[in-house]
Coordinates of C-alpha atoms in Angstrom, one line a residue:
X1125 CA 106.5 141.2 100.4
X1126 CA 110.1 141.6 100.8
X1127 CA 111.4 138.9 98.5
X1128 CA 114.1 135.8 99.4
X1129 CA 117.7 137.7 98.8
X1130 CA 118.5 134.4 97.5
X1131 CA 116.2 131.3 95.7
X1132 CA 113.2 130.2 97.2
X1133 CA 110.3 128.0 96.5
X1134 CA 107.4 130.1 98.0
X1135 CA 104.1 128.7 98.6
X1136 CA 101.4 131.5 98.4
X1137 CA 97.9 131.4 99.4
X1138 CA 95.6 132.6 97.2
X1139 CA 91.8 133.6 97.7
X1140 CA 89.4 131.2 98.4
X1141 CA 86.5 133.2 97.4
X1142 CA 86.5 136.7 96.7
X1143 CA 89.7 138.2 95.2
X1144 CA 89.5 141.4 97.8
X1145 CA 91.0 138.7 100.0
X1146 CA 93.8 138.6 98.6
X1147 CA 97.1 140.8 100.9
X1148 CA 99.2 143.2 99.8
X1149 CA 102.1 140.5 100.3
X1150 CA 100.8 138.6 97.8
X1151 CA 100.5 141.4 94.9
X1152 CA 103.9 142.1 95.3
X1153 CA 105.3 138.5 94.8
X1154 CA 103.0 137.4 92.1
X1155 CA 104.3 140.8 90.9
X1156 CA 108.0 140.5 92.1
X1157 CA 108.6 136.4 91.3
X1158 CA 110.9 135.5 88.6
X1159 CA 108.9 132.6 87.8
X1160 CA 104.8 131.8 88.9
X1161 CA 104.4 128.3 88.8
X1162 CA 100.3 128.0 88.9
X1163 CA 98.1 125.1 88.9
X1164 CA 95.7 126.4 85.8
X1165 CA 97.6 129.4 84.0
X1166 CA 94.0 130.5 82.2
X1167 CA 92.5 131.0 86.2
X1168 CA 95.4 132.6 87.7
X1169 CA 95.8 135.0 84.7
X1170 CA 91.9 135.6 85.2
X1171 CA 93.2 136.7 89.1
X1172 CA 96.1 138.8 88.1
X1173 CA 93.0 140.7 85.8
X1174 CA 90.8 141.0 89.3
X1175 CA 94.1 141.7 91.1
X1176 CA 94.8 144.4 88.6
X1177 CA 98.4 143.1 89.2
X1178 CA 101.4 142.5 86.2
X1179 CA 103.8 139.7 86.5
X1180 CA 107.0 140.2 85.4
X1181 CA 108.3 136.5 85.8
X1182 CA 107.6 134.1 84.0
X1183 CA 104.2 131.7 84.6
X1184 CA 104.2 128.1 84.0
X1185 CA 101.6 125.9 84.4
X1186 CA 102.1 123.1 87.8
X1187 CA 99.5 120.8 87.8
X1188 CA 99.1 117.1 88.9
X1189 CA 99.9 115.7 85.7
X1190 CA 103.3 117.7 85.0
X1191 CA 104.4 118.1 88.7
X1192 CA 106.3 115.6 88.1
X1193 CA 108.8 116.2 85.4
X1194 CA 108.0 120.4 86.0
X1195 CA 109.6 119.8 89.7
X1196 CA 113.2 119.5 88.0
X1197 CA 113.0 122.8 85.8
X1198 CA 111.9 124.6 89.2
X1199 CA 115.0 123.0 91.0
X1200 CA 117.6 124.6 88.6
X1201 CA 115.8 128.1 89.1
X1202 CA 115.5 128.1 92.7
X1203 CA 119.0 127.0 92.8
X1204 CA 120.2 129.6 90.2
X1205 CA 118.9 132.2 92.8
X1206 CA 115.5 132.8 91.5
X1207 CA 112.2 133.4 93.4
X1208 CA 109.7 130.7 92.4
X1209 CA 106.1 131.8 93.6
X1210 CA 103.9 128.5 93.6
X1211 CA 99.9 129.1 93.1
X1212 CA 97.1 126.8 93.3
X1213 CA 93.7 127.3 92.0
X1214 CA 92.4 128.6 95.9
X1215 CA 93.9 127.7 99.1
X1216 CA 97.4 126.9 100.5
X1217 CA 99.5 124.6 98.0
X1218 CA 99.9 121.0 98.9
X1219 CA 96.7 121.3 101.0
X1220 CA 95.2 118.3 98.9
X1221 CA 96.7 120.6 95.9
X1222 CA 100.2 120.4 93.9
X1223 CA 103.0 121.6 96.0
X1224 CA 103.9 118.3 98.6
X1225 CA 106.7 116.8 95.8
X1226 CA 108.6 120.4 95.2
X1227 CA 108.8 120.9 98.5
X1228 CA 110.6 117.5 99.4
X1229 CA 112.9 118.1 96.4
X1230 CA 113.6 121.6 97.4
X1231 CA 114.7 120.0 101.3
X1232 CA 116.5 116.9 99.5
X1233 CA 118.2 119.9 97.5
X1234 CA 119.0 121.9 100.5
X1235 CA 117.3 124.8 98.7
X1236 CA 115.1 127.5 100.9
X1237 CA 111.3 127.0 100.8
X1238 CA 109.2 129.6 102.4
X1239 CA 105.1 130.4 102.6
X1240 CA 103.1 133.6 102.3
X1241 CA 99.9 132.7 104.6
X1242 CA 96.7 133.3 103.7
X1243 CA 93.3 131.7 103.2
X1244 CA 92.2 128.5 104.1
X1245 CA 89.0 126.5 103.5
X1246 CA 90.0 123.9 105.9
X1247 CA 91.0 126.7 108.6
X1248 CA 87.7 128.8 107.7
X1249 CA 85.2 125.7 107.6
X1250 CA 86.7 125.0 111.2
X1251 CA 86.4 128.2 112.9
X1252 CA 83.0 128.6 111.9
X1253 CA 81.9 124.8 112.1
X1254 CA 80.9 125.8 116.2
X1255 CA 82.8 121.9 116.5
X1256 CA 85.6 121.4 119.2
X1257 CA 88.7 123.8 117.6
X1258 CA 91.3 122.5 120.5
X1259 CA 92.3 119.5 118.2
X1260 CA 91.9 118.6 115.0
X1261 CA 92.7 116.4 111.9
X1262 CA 92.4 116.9 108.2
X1263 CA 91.7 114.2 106.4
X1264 CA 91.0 115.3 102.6
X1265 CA 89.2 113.8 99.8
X1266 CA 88.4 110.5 100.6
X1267 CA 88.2 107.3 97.9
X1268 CA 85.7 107.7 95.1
X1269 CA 84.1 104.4 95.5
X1270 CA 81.5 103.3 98.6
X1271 CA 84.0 100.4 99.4
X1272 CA 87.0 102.1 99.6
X1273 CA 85.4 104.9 101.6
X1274 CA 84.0 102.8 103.9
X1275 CA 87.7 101.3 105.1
X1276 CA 88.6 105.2 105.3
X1277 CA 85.6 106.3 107.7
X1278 CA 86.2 103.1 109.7
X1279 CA 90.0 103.8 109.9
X1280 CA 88.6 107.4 111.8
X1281 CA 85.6 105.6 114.0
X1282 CA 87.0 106.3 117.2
X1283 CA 89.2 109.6 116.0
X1284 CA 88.7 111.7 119.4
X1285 CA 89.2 114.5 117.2
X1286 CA 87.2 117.0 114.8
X1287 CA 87.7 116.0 111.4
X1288 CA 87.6 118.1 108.4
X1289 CA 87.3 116.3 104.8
X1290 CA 86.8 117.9 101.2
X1291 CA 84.3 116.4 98.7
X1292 CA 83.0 117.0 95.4
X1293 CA 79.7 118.7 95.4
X1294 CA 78.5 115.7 93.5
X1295 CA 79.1 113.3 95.9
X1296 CA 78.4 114.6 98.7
X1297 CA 75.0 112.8 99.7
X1298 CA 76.5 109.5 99.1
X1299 CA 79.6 110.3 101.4
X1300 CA 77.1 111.4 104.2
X1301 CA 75.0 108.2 103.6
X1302 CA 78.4 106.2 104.6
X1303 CA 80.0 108.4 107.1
X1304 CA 76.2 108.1 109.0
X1305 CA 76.4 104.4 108.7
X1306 CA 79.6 104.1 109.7
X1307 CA 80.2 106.9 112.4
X1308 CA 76.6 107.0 113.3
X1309 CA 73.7 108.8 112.1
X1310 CA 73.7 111.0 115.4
X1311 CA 77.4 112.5 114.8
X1312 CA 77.3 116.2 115.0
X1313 CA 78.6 117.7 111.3
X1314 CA 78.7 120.9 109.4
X1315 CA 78.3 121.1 106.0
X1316 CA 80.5 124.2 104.6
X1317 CA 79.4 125.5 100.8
X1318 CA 81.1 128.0 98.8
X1319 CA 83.2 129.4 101.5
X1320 CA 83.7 133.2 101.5
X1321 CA 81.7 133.6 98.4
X1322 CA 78.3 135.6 97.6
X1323 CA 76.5 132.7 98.2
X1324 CA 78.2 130.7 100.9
X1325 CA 76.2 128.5 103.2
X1326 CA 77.2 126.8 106.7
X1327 CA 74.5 124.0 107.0
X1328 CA 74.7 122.4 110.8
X1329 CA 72.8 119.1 112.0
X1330 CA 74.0 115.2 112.8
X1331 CA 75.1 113.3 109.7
X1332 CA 71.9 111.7 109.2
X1333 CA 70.2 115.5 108.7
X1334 CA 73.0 116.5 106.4
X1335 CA 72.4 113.1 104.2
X1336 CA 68.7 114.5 103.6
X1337 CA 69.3 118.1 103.3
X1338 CA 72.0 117.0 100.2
X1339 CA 69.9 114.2 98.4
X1340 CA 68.3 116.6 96.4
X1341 CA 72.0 118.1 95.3
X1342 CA 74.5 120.5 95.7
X1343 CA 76.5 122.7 94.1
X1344 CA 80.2 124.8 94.6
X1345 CA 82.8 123.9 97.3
X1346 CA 82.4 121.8 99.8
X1347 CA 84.3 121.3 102.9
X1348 CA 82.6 118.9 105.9
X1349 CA 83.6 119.5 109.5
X1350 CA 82.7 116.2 111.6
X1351 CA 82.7 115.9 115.3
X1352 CA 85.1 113.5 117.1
X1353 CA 84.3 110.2 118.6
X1354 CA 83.2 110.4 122.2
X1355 CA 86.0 108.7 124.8
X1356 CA 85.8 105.1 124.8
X1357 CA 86.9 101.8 126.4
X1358 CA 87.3 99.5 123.9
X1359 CA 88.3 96.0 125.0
X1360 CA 91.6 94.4 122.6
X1361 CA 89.1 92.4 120.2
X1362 CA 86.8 95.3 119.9
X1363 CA 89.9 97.4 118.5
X1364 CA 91.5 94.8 116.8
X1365 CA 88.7 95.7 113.6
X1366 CA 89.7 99.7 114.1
X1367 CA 93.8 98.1 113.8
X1368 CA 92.5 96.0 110.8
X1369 CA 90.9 99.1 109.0
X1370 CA 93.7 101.3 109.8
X1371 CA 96.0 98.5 108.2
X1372 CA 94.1 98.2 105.0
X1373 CA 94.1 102.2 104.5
X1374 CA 98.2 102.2 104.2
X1375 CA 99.1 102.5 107.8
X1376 CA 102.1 101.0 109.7
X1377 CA 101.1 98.3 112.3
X1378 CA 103.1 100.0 114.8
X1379 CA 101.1 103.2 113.9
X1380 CA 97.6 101.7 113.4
X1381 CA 98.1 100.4 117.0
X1382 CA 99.0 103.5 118.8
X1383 CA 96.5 105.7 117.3
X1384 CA 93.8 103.2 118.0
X1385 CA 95.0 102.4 121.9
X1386 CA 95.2 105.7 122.3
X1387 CA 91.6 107.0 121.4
X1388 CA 89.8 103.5 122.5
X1389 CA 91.8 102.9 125.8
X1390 CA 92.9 99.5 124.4
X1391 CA 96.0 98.3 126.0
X1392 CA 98.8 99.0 123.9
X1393 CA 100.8 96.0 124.5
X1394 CA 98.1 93.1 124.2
X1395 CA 96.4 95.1 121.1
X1396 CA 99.7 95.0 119.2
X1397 CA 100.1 91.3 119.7
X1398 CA 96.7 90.3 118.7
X1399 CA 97.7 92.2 116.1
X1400 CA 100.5 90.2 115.1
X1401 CA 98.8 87.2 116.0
X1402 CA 96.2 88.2 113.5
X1403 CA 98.4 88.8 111.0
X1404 CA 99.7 85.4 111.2
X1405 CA 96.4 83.8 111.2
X1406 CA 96.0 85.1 107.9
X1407 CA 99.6 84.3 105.9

């Protein structure tokens, strides 16, 4: 990789399985950078070892619970003309990883950010998934607790679109055992293990399949690919609980409103009134 002339934030893939996967491109930053901001310093220096690649910059760690006050430090060497190469434990940074908050301080800062592509489990679990590819959404790691990830899946009932999540290993049955309550236990999903790695598996079935095949346990990374809603008509009343869900996930009333009308076939107008109306019932 040629590197920035000037400062940049770079946001470099790195392997989400085997090393081997890593590019050329990305030797010769991690190689090149005057600073390597990484998410766990004792993994990435185990993938420089694998890499057989020296830094010559200096690495910091960048996690979640320094992002905050690191973001600053980065600032003043991007702006001083230095290459800042940001690493995450496997993936693309800020893909549910560290890397959204430097990046809106580096535009607030007017300061370049760039990206060196690369692996992806949410791309990879998708392309081989066999689920529509046309459109899609990502929607993470959802809440912890059944409550909470309840609102969530309700929030995406009628989402027209495939759906990718993330989810701990150890969680995983209890997250099907909602999503197949909640979407329905005939929903077409794929279950994505240990992506790209020696012993990666690409289970297939409907929600409810998946929720048996995972009681038992399972173990590595996880990334779920869920098919979208089939087209509906939904009358105003009916969407008014998909509105209410949407609402009590964070969302914008204005927002909440469009998306629903437009994957239900609600009318836009009289949904967004109820809406309010609803609203008001409640105050």
């Amino acid at each position: 990789m040629n590197l920035p002339p000037s400062g940049a934030l770079v946001l470099a893939a790195t392997p989400i399985g085997s090393h081997r996967d890593a590019s050329e491109s990305l030797r010769s930053l991690l190689a090149e950078a005057d600073v390597v901001a990484a998410e766990d310093t004792r993994k990435f220096g185990l993938l420089l070892r694998r890499l057989q690649v020296m830094t010559s910059g200096r690495v910091v760690s960048f996690y979640e619970g320094n992002e905050e006050a690191r973001t600053g430090e980065l600032l003043e060497a991007i702006a001083a003309g230095q290459t800042v190469a940001l690493v995450t434990d496997a993936g693309m940074p800020s893909v549910s990883d560290p890397g959204y908050r430097i990046v809106r301080a580096c535009i607030e800062h007017d300061l370049r950010v760039t990206s060196l592509p690369g692996p992806s489990a949410v791309l990879t679990a998708l392309a081989v998934s066999g689920l529509p590819t046309d459109r899609f959404c990502f929607e993470g790691f959802l809440p912890r607790k059944s409550g909470e990830r309840r609102a969530r899946l309700t929030s995406v009932a009628a989402e027209a679109r495939t759906m990718v999540f993330f989810e701990a290993p150890h969680r995983l049955a209890d997250f099907l055992a909602d999503a197949a309550d909640v979407l329905g236990a005939d929903r077409a999903a794929v279950v994505c293990r240990e992506l790209t790695k020696p012993y990666e598996e690409v289970v297939r079935g409907t929600l409810a399949t998946l929720h048996e095949w995972a009681v038992d346990g399972v173990r590595g990374e996880v990334t779920l690919v869920v098919g979208g809603a089939e087209e509906q008509h939904t009358g105003v009343d009916g969407a008014l609980e998909l509105v209410a869900a949407r609402i009590a996930d964070g969302e914008k009333l204005s927002s909440a409103v469009r998306s629903v009308a437009d994957v239900t076939g609600a009318n836009r107008k009289e949904l967004y009134e109820a809406a309010l109306a609803a609203r008001k019932d409640k105050t």
